[in-house]
XYZ file of C-alpha atoms in Angstrom:
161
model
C -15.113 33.520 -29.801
C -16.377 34.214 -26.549
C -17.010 31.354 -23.735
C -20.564 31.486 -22.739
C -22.461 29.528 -19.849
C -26.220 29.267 -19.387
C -27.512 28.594 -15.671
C -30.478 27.606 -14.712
C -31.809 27.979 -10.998
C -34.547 25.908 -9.770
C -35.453 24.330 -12.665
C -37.503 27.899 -14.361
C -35.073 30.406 -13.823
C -32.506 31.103 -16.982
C -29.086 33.116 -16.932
C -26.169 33.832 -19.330
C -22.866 34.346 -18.841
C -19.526 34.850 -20.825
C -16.255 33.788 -19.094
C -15.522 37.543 -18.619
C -18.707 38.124 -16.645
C -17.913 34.981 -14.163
C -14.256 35.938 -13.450
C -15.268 39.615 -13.182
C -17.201 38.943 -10.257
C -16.154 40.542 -6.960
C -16.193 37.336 -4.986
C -13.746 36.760 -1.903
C -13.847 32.896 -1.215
C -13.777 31.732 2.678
C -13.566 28.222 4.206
C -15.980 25.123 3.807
C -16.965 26.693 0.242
C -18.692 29.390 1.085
C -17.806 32.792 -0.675
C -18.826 36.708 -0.370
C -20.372 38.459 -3.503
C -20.468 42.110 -3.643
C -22.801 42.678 -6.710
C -24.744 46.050 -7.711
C -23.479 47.561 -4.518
C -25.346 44.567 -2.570
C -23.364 41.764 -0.315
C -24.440 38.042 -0.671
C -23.096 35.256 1.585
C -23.214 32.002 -0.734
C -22.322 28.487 0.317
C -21.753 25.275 -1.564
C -23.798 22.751 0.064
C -24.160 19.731 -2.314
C -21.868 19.113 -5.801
C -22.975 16.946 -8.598
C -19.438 17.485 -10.787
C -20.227 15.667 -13.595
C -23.847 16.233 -13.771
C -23.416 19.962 -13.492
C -25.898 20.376 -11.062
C -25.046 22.309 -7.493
C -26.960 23.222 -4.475
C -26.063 26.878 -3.202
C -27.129 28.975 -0.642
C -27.357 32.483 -0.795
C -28.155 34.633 1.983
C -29.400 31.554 3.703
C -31.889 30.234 0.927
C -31.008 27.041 -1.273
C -31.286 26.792 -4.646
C -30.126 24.253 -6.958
C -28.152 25.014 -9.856
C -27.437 23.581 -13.184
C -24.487 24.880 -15.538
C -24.362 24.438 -18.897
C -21.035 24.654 -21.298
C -21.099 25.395 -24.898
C -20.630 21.920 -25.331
C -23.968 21.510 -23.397
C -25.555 24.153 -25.195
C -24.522 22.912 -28.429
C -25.917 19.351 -27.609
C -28.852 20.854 -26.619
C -29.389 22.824 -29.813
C -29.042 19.886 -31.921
C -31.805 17.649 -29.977
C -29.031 15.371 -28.137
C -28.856 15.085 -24.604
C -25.862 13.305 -22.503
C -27.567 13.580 -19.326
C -30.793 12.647 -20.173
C -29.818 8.898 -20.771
C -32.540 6.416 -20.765
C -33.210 4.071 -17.933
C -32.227 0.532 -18.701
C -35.425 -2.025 -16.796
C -34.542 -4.926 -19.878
C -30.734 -6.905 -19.629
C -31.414 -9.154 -23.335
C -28.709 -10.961 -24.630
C -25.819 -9.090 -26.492
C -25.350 -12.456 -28.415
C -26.254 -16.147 -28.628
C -24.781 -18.265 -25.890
C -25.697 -20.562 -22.919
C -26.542 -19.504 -19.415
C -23.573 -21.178 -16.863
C -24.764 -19.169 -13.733
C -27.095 -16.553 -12.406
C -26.560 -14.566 -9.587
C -29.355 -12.958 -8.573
C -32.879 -13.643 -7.997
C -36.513 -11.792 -8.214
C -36.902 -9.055 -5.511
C -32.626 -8.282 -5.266
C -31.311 -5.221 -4.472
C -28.311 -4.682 -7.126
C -26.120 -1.962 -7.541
C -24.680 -0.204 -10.704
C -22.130 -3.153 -11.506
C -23.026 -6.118 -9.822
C -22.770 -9.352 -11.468
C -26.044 -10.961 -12.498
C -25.173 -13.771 -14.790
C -22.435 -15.221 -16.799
C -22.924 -16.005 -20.453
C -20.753 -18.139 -22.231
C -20.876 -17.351 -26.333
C -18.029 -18.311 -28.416
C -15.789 -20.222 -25.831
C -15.875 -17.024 -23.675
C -17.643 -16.447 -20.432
C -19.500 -13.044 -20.316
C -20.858 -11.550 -17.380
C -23.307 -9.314 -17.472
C -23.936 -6.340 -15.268
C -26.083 -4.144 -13.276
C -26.524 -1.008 -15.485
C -27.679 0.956 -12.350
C -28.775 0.682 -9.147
C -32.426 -0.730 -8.874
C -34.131 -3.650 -7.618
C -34.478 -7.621 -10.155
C -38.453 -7.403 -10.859
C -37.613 -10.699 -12.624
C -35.250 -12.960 -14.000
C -36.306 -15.041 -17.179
C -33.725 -17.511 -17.310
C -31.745 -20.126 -16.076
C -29.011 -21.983 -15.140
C -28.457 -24.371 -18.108
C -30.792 -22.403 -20.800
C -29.481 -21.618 -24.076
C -30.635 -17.971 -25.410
C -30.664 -15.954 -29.059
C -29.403 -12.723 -29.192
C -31.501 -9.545 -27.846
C -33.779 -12.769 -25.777
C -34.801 -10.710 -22.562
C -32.730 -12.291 -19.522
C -33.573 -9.975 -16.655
C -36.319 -6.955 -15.996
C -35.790 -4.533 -13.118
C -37.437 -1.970 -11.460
């Protein structure tokens, strides 16, 4: 089975490409990322100028015009085909409760900055204190409880922004 890759340039513009085709390009790499293409008897001078690894996504010039890239895998493709998507993950503005408990301190307050991670509050359920964290960078709209307060399961604790 042959490896295939689709690539899509600025967001409209579709390509795709077996492994063969990729490492049967004439390409001579050169410092800082940047790379010389001899295709159809034409030269191109690309450079790497921002990576997203994980995302995929890449912005490249070529002959001294950007474009951003985004690579697909058959993994990708196959994800894709079936209605799934791993990078289109939904934005999380609601922290609720994962279980009943009581509310022994909270960290932040409306109109804080938080990053992916940050402690907001601790939660103690079953003996155990829980805290809870930022699930991405963004800024408290509100926070619903406090210090003291018991809470049910799924009971909204903190919207953001």
């Amino acid at each position: 089975m042959e490896e295939k890759y689709k690539v899509t340039v600025n967001g409209n513009m579709e390509f795709e490409f077996t492994k063969e085709q990729v490492e049967a390009l004439d390409l001579q790499k050169s410092v800082g990322g940047a790379a010389h293409v001899l295709k159809n008897n034409r030269s191109f001078k690309t450079e790497l100028k921002k990576s997203h690894f994980l995302g995929r996504s890449y912005t490249v010039k070529v002959n001294s015009k950007p474009y951003e890239v985004k690579i697909s895998n058959e993994l990708d493709l196959l994800i894709e085909e079936m209605g799934l998507s791993l990078a289109a993950a939904q934005v999380i503005n609601d922290i609720k409760a994962p279980m009943p408990g009581l509310i022994l301190d909270v960290q932040v307050k409306e109109g804080d900055e938080v990053k992916e991670g940050d402690y907001l509050l601790v939660l103690e359920a079953m003996k155990m204190e829980n805290t809870l964290t930022a699930p991405r960078d963004g800024v408290v709209k509100s926070v619903k409880v406090q210090k003291g307060e018991t809470v049910d399961k799924s009971q909204l604790l903190i919207e953001m922004e």
